[in-house]
Amino acid sequence: MIQDLFPTALGLYDYKKPMSQKELEFIENLKYDTNIGNSISVDKTLLDYPEMKKLRFFFNKCLAEYITETLSPPDTVRHYITHCWANRTNLGESHHVHRHPNSIVSGVFYVKTVNERDFIRFEKSDVQMLVPISSLYNNYNCRHYDIQAVERRLLLFPSNLFHGVQKLKGDYETRVSISFNTQITGSIDSGIGDDNYINLPIVDYG
């Protein structure tokens, strides 16, 4: 018998309504700066704008569901989104493999993608010194997962999970996504005993 240990939870949530012209124009007209392999919005507080009000509600609703079903914190712990930014990846560009420090759960929401072409790659982070050849890949021996990037779909995952985007090929349009990080506030375990707690205030990340 084989029993799975420490599974990684990937949340997939679809935004049922079409994005409004106001939302699309807001994201399109953002100022972008060069990132490693692609471009990132200069502004990292997108959810503070009225144009993003509906998406902010959707993100927070999905985040609450994901955290409840995975971390199952008590009512004394709350979560909140710290930073939110947009990404643009043109043909021939990629998004470097990375993870998000100083965050609990991270999210990526797809604004513009091409079906059958666009994926996000999640990579296994543990170091395996001896890697034998496998005749069949499965959940135990694979080194990465490619998850399709679907327009108006939100993915939520632990922030320490490595991920990136392979080089875009073909002759189709730019890929656009929105990403965000999160933190928690309230009483958490100090790690030194059941009756010891650390009280985390809300941090203003500016």
mmCIF file of C-alpha atoms in Angstrom:
data_model
loop_
_atom_site.group_PDB
_atom_site.id
_atom_site.type_symbol
_atom_site.label_atom_id
_atom_site.label_comp_id
_atom_site.label_asym_id
_atom_site.label_seq_id
_atom_site.Cartn_x
_atom_site.Cartn_y
_atom_site.Cartn_z
ATOM 1 C CA MET A 1 0.000 0.000 0.000
ATOM 2 C CA ILE A 2 1.211 3.521 -0.819
ATOM 3 C CA GLN A 3 0.002 6.527 1.164
ATOM 4 C CA ASP A 4 0.497 10.124 0.006
ATOM 5 C CA LEU A 5 2.256 12.522 2.396
ATOM 6 C CA PHE A 6 2.167 16.334 2.410
ATOM 7 C CA PRO A 7 0.186 17.027 -0.785
ATOM 8 C CA THR A 8 0.396 20.474 -2.405
ATOM 9 C CA ALA A 9 -2.966 22.207 -2.867
ATOM 10 C CA LEU A 10 -3.604 24.018 -6.142
ATOM 11 C CA GLY A 11 -6.848 26.001 -6.205
ATOM 12 C CA LEU A 12 -8.622 26.640 -9.530
ATOM 13 C CA TYR A 13 -11.474 29.168 -9.604
ATOM 14 C CA ASP A 14 -13.242 30.487 -12.705
ATOM 15 C CA TYR A 15 -14.499 34.075 -12.949
ATOM 16 C CA LYS A 16 -17.895 33.482 -14.530
ATOM 17 C CA LYS A 17 -18.584 36.982 -15.812
ATOM 18 C CA PRO A 18 -16.815 38.418 -18.879
ATOM 19 C CA MET A 19 -14.339 41.123 -17.925
ATOM 20 C CA SER A 20 -15.659 44.613 -18.569
ATOM 21 C CA GLN A 21 -14.116 47.000 -21.053
ATOM 22 C CA LYS A 22 -13.200 49.265 -18.138
ATOM 23 C CA GLU A 23 -11.234 46.469 -16.450
ATOM 24 C CA LEU A 24 -9.465 45.455 -19.665
ATOM 25 C CA GLU A 25 -8.528 49.034 -20.536
ATOM 26 C CA PHE A 26 -7.226 49.653 -17.025
ATOM 27 C CA ILE A 27 -4.871 46.661 -17.255
ATOM 28 C CA GLU A 28 -3.860 47.466 -20.845
ATOM 29 C CA ASN A 29 -2.977 51.080 -19.998
ATOM 30 C CA LEU A 30 -0.766 50.274 -16.992
ATOM 31 C CA LYS A 31 2.881 51.284 -17.147
ATOM 32 C CA TYR A 32 5.144 48.248 -17.374
ATOM 33 C CA ASP A 33 8.788 47.771 -16.466
ATOM 34 C CA THR A 34 11.304 45.139 -17.548
ATOM 35 C CA ASN A 35 11.271 41.941 -15.508
ATOM 36 C CA ILE A 36 13.429 38.822 -15.850
ATOM 37 C CA GLY A 37 12.238 37.536 -19.229
ATOM 38 C CA ASN A 38 9.023 39.564 -19.535
ATOM 39 C CA SER A 39 7.382 42.752 -18.169
ATOM 40 C CA ILE A 40 5.776 43.640 -14.844
ATOM 41 C CA SER A 41 3.522 46.564 -13.952
ATOM 42 C CA VAL A 42 5.158 49.453 -12.139
ATOM 43 C CA ASP A 43 2.159 49.701 -9.815
ATOM 44 C CA LYS A 44 1.929 46.832 -7.304
ATOM 45 C CA THR A 45 -1.324 47.980 -5.654
ATOM 46 C CA LEU A 46 -3.807 47.316 -8.456
ATOM 47 C CA LEU A 47 -6.629 46.254 -6.142
ATOM 48 C CA ASP A 48 -6.762 49.753 -4.644
ATOM 49 C CA TYR A 49 -8.305 51.121 -7.855
ATOM 50 C CA PRO A 50 -12.089 51.285 -8.435
ATOM 51 C CA GLU A 51 -11.697 49.552 -11.805
ATOM 52 C CA MET A 52 -10.569 46.421 -9.945
ATOM 53 C CA LYS A 53 -13.366 46.375 -7.365
ATOM 54 C CA LYS A 54 -15.141 43.296 -8.758
ATOM 55 C CA LEU A 55 -11.933 41.338 -9.222
ATOM 56 C CA ARG A 56 -10.821 42.250 -5.691
ATOM 57 C CA PHE A 57 -14.059 40.793 -4.328
ATOM 58 C CA PHE A 58 -13.599 37.634 -6.427
ATOM 59 C CA PHE A 59 -9.972 37.196 -5.352
ATOM 60 C CA ASN A 60 -10.787 37.580 -1.661
ATOM 61 C CA LYS A 61 -13.750 35.202 -1.890
ATOM 62 C CA CYS A 62 -11.625 32.485 -3.536
ATOM 63 C CA LEU A 63 -8.742 33.109 -1.156
ATOM 64 C CA ALA A 64 -11.001 32.661 1.869
ATOM 65 C CA GLU A 65 -12.292 29.367 0.475
ATOM 66 C CA TYR A 66 -8.786 28.110 -0.336
ATOM 67 C CA ILE A 67 -7.338 28.993 3.075
ATOM 68 C CA THR A 68 -10.307 27.493 4.917
ATOM 69 C CA GLU A 69 -10.008 24.199 3.024
ATOM 70 C CA THR A 70 -6.218 23.943 3.284
ATOM 71 C CA LEU A 71 -4.811 25.780 6.323
ATOM 72 C CA SER A 72 -8.067 25.683 8.347
ATOM 73 C CA PRO A 73 -7.076 28.551 10.666
ATOM 74 C CA PRO A 74 -9.172 29.554 13.710
ATOM 75 C CA ASP A 75 -11.390 32.642 13.614
ATOM 76 C CA THR A 76 -8.627 34.651 15.318
ATOM 77 C CA VAL A 77 -6.562 34.513 12.114
ATOM 78 C CA ARG A 78 -7.406 36.615 9.080
ATOM 79 C CA HIS A 79 -5.830 36.794 5.636
ATOM 80 C CA TYR A 80 -5.351 39.779 3.352
ATOM 81 C CA ILE A 81 -3.779 40.585 -0.016
ATOM 82 C CA THR A 82 -0.578 42.614 0.255
ATOM 83 C CA HIS A 83 0.599 43.293 -3.308
ATOM 84 C CA CYS A 84 -1.133 42.892 -6.657
ATOM 85 C CA TRP A 85 0.492 43.485 -10.048
ATOM 86 C CA ALA A 86 0.146 42.634 -13.741
ATOM 87 C CA ASN A 87 2.459 40.620 -16.001
ATOM 88 C CA ARG A 88 2.901 40.823 -19.785
ATOM 89 C CA THR A 89 4.699 38.115 -21.759
ATOM 90 C CA ASN A 90 5.229 38.661 -25.488
ATOM 91 C CA LEU A 91 6.182 36.137 -28.150
ATOM 92 C CA GLY A 92 9.704 34.846 -27.570
ATOM 93 C CA GLU A 93 9.605 35.884 -23.909
ATOM 94 C CA SER A 94 9.286 33.758 -20.763
ATOM 95 C CA HIS A 95 8.834 34.196 -17.025
ATOM 96 C CA HIS A 96 11.747 33.028 -14.920
ATOM 97 C CA VAL A 97 11.291 30.233 -12.385
ATOM 98 C CA HIS A 98 10.714 31.818 -8.989
ATOM 99 C CA ARG A 99 8.712 31.708 -5.787
ATOM 100 C CA HIS A 100 7.229 34.437 -3.595
ATOM 101 C CA PRO A 101 8.946 35.122 -0.232
ATOM 102 C CA ASN A 102 7.138 36.944 2.588
ATOM 103 C CA SER A 103 3.788 35.559 1.461
ATOM 104 C CA ILE A 104 1.509 32.709 2.561
ATOM 105 C CA VAL A 105 -0.562 32.037 -0.547
ATOM 106 C CA SER A 106 0.016 33.479 -4.026
ATOM 107 C CA GLY A 107 -2.421 33.863 -6.876
ATOM 108 C CA VAL A 108 -2.332 34.317 -10.633
ATOM 109 C CA PHE A 109 -5.382 35.327 -12.666
ATOM 110 C CA TYR A 110 -5.335 35.055 -16.444
ATOM 111 C CA VAL A 111 -6.601 38.063 -18.378
ATOM 112 C CA LYS A 112 -5.432 37.113 -21.875
ATOM 113 C CA THR A 113 -4.140 33.694 -22.947
ATOM 114 C CA VAL A 114 -4.125 31.391 -25.965
ATOM 115 C CA ASN A 115 -5.711 27.959 -25.477
ATOM 116 C CA GLU A 116 -3.460 24.953 -26.099
ATOM 117 C CA ARG A 117 -0.384 27.211 -25.967
ATOM 118 C CA ASP A 118 -0.229 28.885 -22.574
ATOM 119 C CA PHE A 119 0.704 27.003 -19.421
ATOM 120 C CA ILE A 120 2.234 27.718 -16.040
ATOM 121 C CA ARG A 121 4.919 25.294 -14.921
ATOM 122 C CA PHE A 122 5.134 24.296 -11.250
ATOM 123 C CA GLU A 123 8.430 22.705 -10.272
ATOM 124 C CA LYS A 124 9.336 20.341 -7.463
ATOM 125 C CA SER A 125 11.518 22.194 -4.971
ATOM 126 C CA ASP A 126 13.199 19.373 -3.050
ATOM 127 C CA VAL A 127 16.663 18.284 -4.166
ATOM 128 C CA GLN A 128 16.969 14.658 -5.228
ATOM 129 C CA MET A 129 20.632 13.750 -5.625
ATOM 130 C CA LEU A 130 20.072 10.525 -7.568
ATOM 131 C CA VAL A 131 17.549 10.740 -10.419
ATOM 132 C CA PRO A 132 17.009 7.386 -12.148
ATOM 133 C CA ILE A 133 15.440 7.073 -15.576
ATOM 134 C CA SER A 134 11.676 6.505 -15.406
ATOM 135 C CA SER A 135 9.682 4.463 -17.903
ATOM 136 C CA LEU A 136 6.427 6.134 -16.820
ATOM 137 C CA TYR A 137 5.986 9.487 -15.093
ATOM 138 C CA ASN A 138 3.631 9.773 -12.138
ATOM 139 C CA ASN A 139 2.995 11.960 -9.077
ATOM 140 C CA TYR A 140 6.030 10.571 -7.313
ATOM 141 C CA ASN A 141 8.814 10.789 -9.894
ATOM 142 C CA CYS A 142 7.878 13.831 -12.011
ATOM 143 C CA ARG A 143 9.857 17.047 -11.563
ATOM 144 C CA HIS A 144 7.251 19.512 -12.806
ATOM 145 C CA TYR A 145 3.590 19.996 -13.719
ATOM 146 C CA ASP A 146 2.299 22.115 -16.594
ATOM 147 C CA ILE A 147 -1.123 23.583 -15.818
ATOM 148 C CA GLN A 148 -3.073 25.221 -18.630
ATOM 149 C CA ALA A 149 -3.533 28.979 -18.341
ATOM 150 C CA VAL A 150 -7.214 29.619 -19.027
ATOM 151 C CA GLU A 151 -8.671 33.106 -19.439
ATOM 152 C CA ARG A 152 -10.575 34.356 -16.371
ATOM 153 C CA ARG A 153 -9.240 31.511 -14.220
ATOM 154 C CA LEU A 154 -7.577 32.144 -10.865
ATOM 155 C CA LEU A 155 -4.913 29.762 -9.553
ATOM 156 C CA LEU A 156 -4.014 29.793 -5.846
ATOM 157 C CA PHE A 157 -0.989 27.960 -4.468
ATOM 158 C CA PRO A 158 1.513 28.019 -1.579
ATOM 159 C CA SER A 159 3.916 30.915 -2.095
ATOM 160 C CA ASN A 160 6.990 28.706 -1.628
ATOM 161 C CA LEU A 161 6.097 26.652 -4.717
ATOM 162 C CA PHE A 162 8.496 27.290 -7.615
ATOM 163 C CA HIS A 163 6.798 28.294 -10.859
ATOM 164 C CA GLY A 164 7.521 29.950 -14.198
ATOM 165 C CA VAL A 165 6.460 30.281 -17.824
ATOM 166 C CA GLN A 166 8.186 28.661 -20.778
ATOM 167 C CA LYS A 167 9.112 30.762 -23.822
ATOM 168 C CA LEU A 168 6.026 31.764 -25.801
ATOM 169 C CA LYS A 169 5.983 30.416 -29.339
ATOM 170 C CA GLY A 170 3.780 30.911 -32.392
ATOM 171 C CA ASP A 171 2.345 34.095 -33.827
ATOM 172 C CA TYR A 172 -0.455 34.924 -31.415
ATOM 173 C CA GLU A 173 -1.061 37.790 -29.050
ATOM 174 C CA THR A 174 0.560 38.747 -25.761
ATOM 175 C CA ARG A 175 -0.191 36.781 -22.591
ATOM 176 C CA VAL A 176 -1.432 38.938 -19.696
ATOM 177 C CA SER A 177 -1.991 37.918 -16.082
ATOM 178 C CA ILE A 178 -2.528 39.452 -12.654
ATOM 179 C CA SER A 179 -0.631 38.139 -9.638
ATOM 180 C CA PHE A 180 -0.888 38.791 -5.923
ATOM 181 C CA ASN A 181 0.648 37.845 -2.587
ATOM 182 C CA THR A 182 -0.994 37.453 0.819
ATOM 183 C CA GLN A 183 -0.296 37.598 4.524
ATOM 184 C CA ILE A 184 -2.185 36.766 7.702
ATOM 185 C CA THR A 185 -3.011 38.697 10.844
ATOM 186 C CA GLY A 186 -3.984 37.458 14.304
ATOM 187 C CA SER A 187 -2.655 34.868 16.742
ATOM 188 C CA ILE A 188 -0.378 32.151 15.397
ATOM 189 C CA ASP A 189 1.592 29.326 16.980
ATOM 190 C CA SER A 190 4.967 30.454 18.324
ATOM 191 C CA GLY A 191 6.473 27.016 17.757
ATOM 192 C CA ILE A 192 7.555 26.600 21.378
ATOM 193 C CA GLY A 193 4.384 25.281 22.987
ATOM 194 C CA ASP A 194 0.612 25.037 22.716
ATOM 195 C CA ASP A 195 -0.007 27.982 25.070
ATOM 196 C CA ASN A 196 2.409 30.379 23.375
ATOM 197 C CA TYR A 197 1.253 32.614 20.557
ATOM 198 C CA ILE A 198 2.560 35.390 18.363
ATOM 199 C CA ASN A 199 0.166 38.199 17.504
ATOM 200 C CA LEU A 200 0.671 39.390 13.947
ATOM 201 C CA PRO A 201 -0.634 42.875 13.100
ATOM 202 C CA ILE A 202 -1.670 43.930 9.597
ATOM 203 C CA VAL A 203 1.432 45.159 7.805
ATOM 204 C CA ASP A 204 1.211 48.188 5.533
ATOM 205 C CA TYR A 205 3.360 47.262 2.544
ATOM 206 C CA GLY A 206 2.802 50.598 0.841
#
